[in-house]
PDB file of C-alpha atoms in Angstrom:
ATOM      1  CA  UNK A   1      86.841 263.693 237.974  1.00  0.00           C
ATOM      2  CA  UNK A   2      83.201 264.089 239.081  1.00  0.00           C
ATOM      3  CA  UNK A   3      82.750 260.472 240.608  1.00  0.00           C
ATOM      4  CA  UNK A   4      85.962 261.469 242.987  1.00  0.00           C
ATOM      5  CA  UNK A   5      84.855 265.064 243.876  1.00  0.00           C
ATOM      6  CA  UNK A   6      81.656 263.442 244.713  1.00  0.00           C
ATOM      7  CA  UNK A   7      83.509 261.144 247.111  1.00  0.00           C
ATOM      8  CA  UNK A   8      86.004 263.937 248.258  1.00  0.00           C
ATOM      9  CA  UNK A   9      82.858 265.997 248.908  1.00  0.00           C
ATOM     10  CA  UNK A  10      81.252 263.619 250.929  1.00  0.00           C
ATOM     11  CA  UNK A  11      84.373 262.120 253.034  1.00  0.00           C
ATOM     12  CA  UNK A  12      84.383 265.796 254.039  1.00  0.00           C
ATOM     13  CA  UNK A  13      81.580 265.456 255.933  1.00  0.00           C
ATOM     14  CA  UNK A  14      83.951 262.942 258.241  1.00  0.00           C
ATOM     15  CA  UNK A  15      86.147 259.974 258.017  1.00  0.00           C
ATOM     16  CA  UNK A  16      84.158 256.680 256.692  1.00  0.00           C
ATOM     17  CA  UNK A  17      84.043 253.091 255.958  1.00  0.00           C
ATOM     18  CA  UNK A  18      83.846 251.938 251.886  1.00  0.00           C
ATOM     19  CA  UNK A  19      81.078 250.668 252.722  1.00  0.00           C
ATOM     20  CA  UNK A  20      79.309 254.003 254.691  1.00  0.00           C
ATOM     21  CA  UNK A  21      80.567 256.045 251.475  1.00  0.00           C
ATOM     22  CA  UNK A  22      78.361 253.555 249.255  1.00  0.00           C
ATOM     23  CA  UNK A  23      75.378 254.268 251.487  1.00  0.00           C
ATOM     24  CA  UNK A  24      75.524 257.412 252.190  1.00  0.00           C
ATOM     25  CA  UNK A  25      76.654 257.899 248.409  1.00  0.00           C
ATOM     26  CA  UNK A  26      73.294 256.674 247.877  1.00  0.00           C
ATOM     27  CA  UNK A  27      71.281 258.921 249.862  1.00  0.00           C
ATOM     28  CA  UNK A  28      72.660 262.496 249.426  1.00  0.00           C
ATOM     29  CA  UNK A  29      75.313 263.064 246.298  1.00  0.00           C
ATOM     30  CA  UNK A  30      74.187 260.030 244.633  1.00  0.00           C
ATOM     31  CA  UNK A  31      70.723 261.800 243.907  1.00  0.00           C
ATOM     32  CA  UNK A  32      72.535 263.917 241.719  1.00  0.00           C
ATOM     33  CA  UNK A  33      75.285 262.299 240.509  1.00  0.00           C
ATOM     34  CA  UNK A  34      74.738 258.446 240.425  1.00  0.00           C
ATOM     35  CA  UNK A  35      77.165 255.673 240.994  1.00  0.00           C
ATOM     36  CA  UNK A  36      77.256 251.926 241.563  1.00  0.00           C
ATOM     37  CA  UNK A  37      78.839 250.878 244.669  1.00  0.00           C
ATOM     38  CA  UNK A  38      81.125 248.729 241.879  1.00  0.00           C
ATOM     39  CA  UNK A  39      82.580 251.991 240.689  1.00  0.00           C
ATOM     40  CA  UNK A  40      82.489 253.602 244.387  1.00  0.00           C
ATOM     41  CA  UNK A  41      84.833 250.887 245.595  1.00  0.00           C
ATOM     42  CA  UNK A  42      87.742 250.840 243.281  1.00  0.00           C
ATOM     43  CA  UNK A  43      87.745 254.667 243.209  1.00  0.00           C
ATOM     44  CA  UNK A  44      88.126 255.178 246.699  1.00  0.00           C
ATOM     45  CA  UNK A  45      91.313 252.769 246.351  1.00  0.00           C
ATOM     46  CA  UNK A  46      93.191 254.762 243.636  1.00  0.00           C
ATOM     47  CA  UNK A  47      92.006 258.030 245.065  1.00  0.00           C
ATOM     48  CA  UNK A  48      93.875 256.335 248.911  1.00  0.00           C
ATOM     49  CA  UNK A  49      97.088 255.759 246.074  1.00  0.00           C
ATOM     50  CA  UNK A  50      96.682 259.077 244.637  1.00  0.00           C
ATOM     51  CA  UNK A  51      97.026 260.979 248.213  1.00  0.00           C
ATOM     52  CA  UNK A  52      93.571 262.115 248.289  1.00  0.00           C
ATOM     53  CA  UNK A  53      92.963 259.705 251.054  1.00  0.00           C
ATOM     54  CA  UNK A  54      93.874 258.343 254.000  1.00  0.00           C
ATOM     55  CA  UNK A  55      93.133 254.865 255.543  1.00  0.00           C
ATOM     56  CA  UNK A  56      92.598 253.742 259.135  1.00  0.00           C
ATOM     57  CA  UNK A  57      91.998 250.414 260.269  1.00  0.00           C
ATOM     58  CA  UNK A  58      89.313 250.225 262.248  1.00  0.00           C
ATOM     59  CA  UNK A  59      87.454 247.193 264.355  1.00  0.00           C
ATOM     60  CA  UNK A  60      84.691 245.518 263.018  1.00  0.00           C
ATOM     61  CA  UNK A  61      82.846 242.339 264.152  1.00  0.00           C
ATOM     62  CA  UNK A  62      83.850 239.961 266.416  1.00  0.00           C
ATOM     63  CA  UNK A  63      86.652 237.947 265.456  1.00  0.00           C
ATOM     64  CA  UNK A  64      89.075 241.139 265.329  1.00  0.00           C
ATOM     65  CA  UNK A  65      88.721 241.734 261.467  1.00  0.00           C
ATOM     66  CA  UNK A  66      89.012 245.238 260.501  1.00  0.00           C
ATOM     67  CA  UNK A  67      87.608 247.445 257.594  1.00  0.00           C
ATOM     68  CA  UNK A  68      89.106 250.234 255.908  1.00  0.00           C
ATOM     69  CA  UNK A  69      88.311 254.083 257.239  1.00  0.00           C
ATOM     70  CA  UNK A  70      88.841 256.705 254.886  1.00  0.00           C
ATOM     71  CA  UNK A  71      89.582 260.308 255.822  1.00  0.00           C
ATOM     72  CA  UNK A  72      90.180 263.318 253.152  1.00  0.00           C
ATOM     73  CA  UNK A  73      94.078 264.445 253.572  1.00  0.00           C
ATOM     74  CA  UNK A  74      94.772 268.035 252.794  1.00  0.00           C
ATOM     75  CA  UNK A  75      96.161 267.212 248.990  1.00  0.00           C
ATOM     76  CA  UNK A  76      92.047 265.804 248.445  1.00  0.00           C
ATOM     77  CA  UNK A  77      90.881 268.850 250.266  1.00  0.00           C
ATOM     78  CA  UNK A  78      93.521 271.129 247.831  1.00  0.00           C
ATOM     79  CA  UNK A  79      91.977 268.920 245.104  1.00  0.00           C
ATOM     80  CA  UNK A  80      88.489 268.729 245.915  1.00  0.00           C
ATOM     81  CA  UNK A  81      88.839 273.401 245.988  1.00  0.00           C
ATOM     82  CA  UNK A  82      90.633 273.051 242.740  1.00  0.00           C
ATOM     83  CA  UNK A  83      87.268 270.976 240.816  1.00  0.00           C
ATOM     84  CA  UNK A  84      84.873 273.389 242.321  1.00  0.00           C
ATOM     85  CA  UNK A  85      86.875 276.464 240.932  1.00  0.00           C
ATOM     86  CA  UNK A  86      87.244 275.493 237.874  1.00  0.00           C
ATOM     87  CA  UNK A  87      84.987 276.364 234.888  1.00  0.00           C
ATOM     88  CA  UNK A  88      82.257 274.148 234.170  1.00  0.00           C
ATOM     89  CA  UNK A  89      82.686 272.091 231.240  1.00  0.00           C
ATOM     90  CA  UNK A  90      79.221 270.804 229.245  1.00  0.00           C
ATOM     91  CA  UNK A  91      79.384 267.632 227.083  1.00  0.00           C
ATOM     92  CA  UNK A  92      77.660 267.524 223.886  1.00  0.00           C
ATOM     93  CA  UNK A  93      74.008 266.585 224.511  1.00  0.00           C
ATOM     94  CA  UNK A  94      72.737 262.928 223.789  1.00  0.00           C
ATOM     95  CA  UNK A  95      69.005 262.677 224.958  1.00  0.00           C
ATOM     96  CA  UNK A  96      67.684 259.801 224.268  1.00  0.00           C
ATOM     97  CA  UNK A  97      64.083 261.326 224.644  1.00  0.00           C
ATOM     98  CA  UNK A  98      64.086 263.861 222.474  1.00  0.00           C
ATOM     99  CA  UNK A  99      65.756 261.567 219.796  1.00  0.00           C
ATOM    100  CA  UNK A 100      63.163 258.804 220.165  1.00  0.00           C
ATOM    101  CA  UNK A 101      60.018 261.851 220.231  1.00  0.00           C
ATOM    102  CA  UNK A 102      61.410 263.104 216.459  1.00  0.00           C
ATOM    103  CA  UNK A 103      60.739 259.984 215.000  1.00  0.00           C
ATOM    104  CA  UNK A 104      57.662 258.711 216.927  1.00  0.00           C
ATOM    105  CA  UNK A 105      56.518 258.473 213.346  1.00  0.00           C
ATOM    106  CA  UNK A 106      58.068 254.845 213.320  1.00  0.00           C
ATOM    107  CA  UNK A 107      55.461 253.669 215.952  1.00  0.00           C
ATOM    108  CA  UNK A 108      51.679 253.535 217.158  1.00  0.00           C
ATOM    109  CA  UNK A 109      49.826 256.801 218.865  1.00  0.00           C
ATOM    110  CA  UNK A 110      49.630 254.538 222.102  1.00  0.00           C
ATOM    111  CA  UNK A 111      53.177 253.399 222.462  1.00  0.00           C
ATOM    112  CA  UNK A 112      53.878 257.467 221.610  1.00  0.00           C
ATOM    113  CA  UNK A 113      51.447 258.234 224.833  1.00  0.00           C
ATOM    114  CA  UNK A 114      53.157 255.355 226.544  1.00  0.00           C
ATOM    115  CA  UNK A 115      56.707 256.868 226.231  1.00  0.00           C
ATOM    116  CA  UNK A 116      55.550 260.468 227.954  1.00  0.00           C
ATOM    117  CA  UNK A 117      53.219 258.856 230.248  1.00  0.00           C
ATOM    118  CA  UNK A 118      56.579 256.871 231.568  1.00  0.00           C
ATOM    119  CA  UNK A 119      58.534 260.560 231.050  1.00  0.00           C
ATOM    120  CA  UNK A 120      56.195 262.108 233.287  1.00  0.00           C
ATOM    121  CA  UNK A 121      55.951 259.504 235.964  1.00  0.00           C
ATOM    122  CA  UNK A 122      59.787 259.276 235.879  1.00  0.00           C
ATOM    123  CA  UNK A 123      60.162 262.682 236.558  1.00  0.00           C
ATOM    124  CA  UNK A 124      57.553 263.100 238.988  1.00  0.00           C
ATOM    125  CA  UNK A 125      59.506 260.469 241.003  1.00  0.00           C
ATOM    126  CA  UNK A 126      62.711 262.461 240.627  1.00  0.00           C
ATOM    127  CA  UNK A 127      60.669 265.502 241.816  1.00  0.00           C
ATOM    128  CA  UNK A 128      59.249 263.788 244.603  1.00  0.00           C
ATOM    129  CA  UNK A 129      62.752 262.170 245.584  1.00  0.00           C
ATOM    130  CA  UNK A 130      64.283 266.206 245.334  1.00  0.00           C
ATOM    131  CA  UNK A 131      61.467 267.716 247.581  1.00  0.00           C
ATOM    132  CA  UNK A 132      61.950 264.906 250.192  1.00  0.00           C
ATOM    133  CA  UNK A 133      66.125 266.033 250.540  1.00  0.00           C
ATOM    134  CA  UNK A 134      64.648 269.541 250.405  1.00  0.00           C
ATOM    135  CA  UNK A 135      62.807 268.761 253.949  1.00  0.00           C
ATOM    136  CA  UNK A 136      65.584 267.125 255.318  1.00  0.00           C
ATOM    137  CA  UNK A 137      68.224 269.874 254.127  1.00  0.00           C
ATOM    138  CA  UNK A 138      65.688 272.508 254.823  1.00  0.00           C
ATOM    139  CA  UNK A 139      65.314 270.754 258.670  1.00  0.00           C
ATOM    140  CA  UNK A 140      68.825 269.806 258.806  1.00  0.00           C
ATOM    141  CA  UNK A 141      67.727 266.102 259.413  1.00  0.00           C
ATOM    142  CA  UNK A 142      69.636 264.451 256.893  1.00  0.00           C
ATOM    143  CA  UNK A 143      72.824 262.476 258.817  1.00  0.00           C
ATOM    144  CA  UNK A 144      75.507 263.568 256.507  1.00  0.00           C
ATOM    145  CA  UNK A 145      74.417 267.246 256.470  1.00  0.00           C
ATOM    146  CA  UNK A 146      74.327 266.982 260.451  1.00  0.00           C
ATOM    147  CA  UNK A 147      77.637 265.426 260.479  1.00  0.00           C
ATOM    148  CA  UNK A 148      79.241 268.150 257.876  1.00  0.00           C
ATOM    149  CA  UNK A 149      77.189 271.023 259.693  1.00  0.00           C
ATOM    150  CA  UNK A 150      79.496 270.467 263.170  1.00  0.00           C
ATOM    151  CA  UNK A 151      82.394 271.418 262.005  1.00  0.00           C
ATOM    152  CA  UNK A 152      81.008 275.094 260.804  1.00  0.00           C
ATOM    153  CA  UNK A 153      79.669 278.219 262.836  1.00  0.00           C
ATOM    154  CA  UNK A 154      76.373 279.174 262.322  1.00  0.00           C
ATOM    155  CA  UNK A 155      76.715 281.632 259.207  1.00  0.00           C
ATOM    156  CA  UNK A 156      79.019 279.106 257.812  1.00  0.00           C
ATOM    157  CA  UNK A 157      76.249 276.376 257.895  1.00  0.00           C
ATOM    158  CA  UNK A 158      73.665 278.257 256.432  1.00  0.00           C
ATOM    159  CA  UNK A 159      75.897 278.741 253.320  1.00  0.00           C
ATOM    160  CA  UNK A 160      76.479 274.962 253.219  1.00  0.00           C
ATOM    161  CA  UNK A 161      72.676 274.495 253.662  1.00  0.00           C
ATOM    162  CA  UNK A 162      71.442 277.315 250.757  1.00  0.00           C
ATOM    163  CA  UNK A 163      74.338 275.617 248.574  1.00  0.00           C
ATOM    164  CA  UNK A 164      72.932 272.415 248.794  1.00  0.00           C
ATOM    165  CA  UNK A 165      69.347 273.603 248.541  1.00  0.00           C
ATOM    166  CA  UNK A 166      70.586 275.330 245.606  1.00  0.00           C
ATOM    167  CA  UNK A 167      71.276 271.868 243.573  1.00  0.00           C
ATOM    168  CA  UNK A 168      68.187 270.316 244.871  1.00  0.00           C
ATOM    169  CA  UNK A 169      65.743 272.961 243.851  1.00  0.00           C
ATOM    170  CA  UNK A 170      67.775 273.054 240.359  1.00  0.00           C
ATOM    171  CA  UNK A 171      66.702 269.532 240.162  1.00  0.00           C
ATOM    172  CA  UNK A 172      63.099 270.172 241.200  1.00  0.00           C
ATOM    173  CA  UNK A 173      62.775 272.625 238.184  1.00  0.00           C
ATOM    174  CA  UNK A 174      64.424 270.328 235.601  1.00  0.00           C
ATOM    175  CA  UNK A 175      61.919 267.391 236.711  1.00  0.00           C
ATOM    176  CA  UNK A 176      58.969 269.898 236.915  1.00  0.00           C
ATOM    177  CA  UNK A 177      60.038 271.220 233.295  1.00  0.00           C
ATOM    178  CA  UNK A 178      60.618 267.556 232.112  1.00  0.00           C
ATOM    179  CA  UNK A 179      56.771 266.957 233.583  1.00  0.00           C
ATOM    180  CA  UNK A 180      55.545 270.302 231.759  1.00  0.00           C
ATOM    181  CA  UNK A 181      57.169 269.138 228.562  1.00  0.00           C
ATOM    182  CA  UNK A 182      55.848 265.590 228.221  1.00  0.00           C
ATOM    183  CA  UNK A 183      52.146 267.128 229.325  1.00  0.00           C
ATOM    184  CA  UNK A 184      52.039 269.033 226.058  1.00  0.00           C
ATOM    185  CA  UNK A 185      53.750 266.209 223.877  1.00  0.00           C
ATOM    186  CA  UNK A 186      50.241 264.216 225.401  1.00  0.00           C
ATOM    187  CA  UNK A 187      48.107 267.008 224.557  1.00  0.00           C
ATOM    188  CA  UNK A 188      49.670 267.313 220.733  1.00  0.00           C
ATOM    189  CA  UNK A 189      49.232 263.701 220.661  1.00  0.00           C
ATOM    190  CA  UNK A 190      45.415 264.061 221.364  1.00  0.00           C
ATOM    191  CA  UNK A 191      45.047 267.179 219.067  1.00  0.00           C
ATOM    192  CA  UNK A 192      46.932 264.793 215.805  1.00  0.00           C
TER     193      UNK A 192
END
């Protein structure tokens, strides 16, 4: 269900083209919950035949074609309440990372530094990437958050703002913890 509540949750921010929801996907939930626009598409059409959506033609180009505007109905909004609410649910770890560092036995002390090197840079590219949307959230500069902001009074959008904050600062201190981590795997490499 998270792929739709991350669509649900953004439609909310106003009625959009498939192809708007793929970009701006990409730019604001799609930083924390990733999707290809090849899963983005098909979803929005059984979420439209599920009653979480509706559609709108709307004009686009010149030759009178149309493209496809979706808009959350209230059954998507009911829906959308009904996933937050509910009690988290945490799948049974696979980490790749951690996996490949207890048996780093199997390969060469540079490869080892090579894997935490790429860990670190990773991460400090996820950090960077989470302390840019900070700025923008923090500003209010980011288009979707503008366009979601309008439709709240003032206390109302600084709740919306500190929520979202909230999940980008969250993944500020996983990155930073992920950096921290790798740091001393390099430094028990050197000490070996």
């Amino acid at each position: 269900m998270s792929l739709r509540s991350a669509l649900l949750a953004l439609i909310t921010a106003g009625p959009m083209t498939g192809y708007d929801a793929a970009k701006r996907f990409a730019g604001s939930v799609g930083n924390i919950w990733y999707a290809s626009d090849s899963q983005i598409y098909p979803e929005l059409r059984k979420m439209e035949a599920d009653g979480l959506l509706s559609t709108r033609p709307v004009p686009w180009g010149s030759k009178g074609t149309t493209k496809t505007e979706y808009t959350v109905t209230e059954d998507g909004k009911a829906a959308l309440g009904d996933w937050v609410a509910s009690p988290l649910t945490y799948t049974l770890e696979r980490d790749p990372v951690r996996l490949r560092t207890a048996y780093l036995e199997w390969t060469d002390p540079a490869t080892a530094r090579q894997h935490f090197q790429e860990h670190i840079e990773h991460h400090s590219r996820v950090l960077q990437m989470a302390e840019e949307q900070i700025e923008e959230i923090t500003r209010r500069t980011h288009p979707t958050l503008r366009r979601r902001l309008e439709t709240y009074d003032d206390a109302e959008a600084r709740r919306v703002v500190e929520f979202k904050l909230m999940a980008y600062r969250g993944v500020c201190a996983r990155s930073q913890a992920e950096i921290d981590w790798a740091e001393e795997c390099l430094g028990t490499l050197q000490a070996l």
